[in-house]
Amino acid sequence: MPGVNIHKDDTVKVMTGKSAGHTGRVIRVLPREGRVMVEGAAMAKKHQRTQGKRSQSGSQLQQGGIIDTETFIDIANVMLVCGSCGKPTRVGYRIEGDGTKVRVCRKCGADQ
């Protein structure tokens, strides 16, 4: 998926789906698949077995159980939250005088 404008450590708001309205930090981005992982959104329960060898001290035994983990969300279902105005916005680009490309907020015009 070319032109992915959401990067790791951005703050985004989930717009649709089970976690709609949730605001969180981007943990991972898969640009080819067009998916992002948002901290605390789209939680799934993973059933994990006890792993390792049981010894006298019990130090090598990893505890099993039900673990909550984040899953990937389609990148079209999240919007970047502007650091200045605090609103979800689309991302625009501006080219500076020295030729560098800068992401800008479409609502207030501030740099991201």
GROMACS .gro file of C-alpha atoms in nm, residues 42-48 65-71:
model
   14
   42ALA     CA    1  -0.863  -0.434   1.904
   43MET     CA    2  -0.779  -0.661   2.196
   44ALA     CA    3  -0.792  -1.039   2.150
   45LYS     CA    4  -0.756  -1.318   2.403
   46LYS     CA    5  -0.471  -1.561   2.343
   47HIS     CA    6  -0.466  -1.896   2.523
   48GLN     CA    7  -0.108  -1.984   2.613
   65GLY     CA    8  -0.317  -1.875   3.094
   66ILE     CA    9  -0.531  -1.635   2.897
   67ILE     CA   10  -0.340  -1.329   2.776
   68ASP     CA   11  -0.488  -1.012   2.623
   69THR     CA   12  -0.296  -0.895   2.313
   70GLU     CA   13  -0.345  -0.623   2.053
   71THR     CA   14  -0.430  -0.721   1.695
   0.00000   0.00000   0.00000
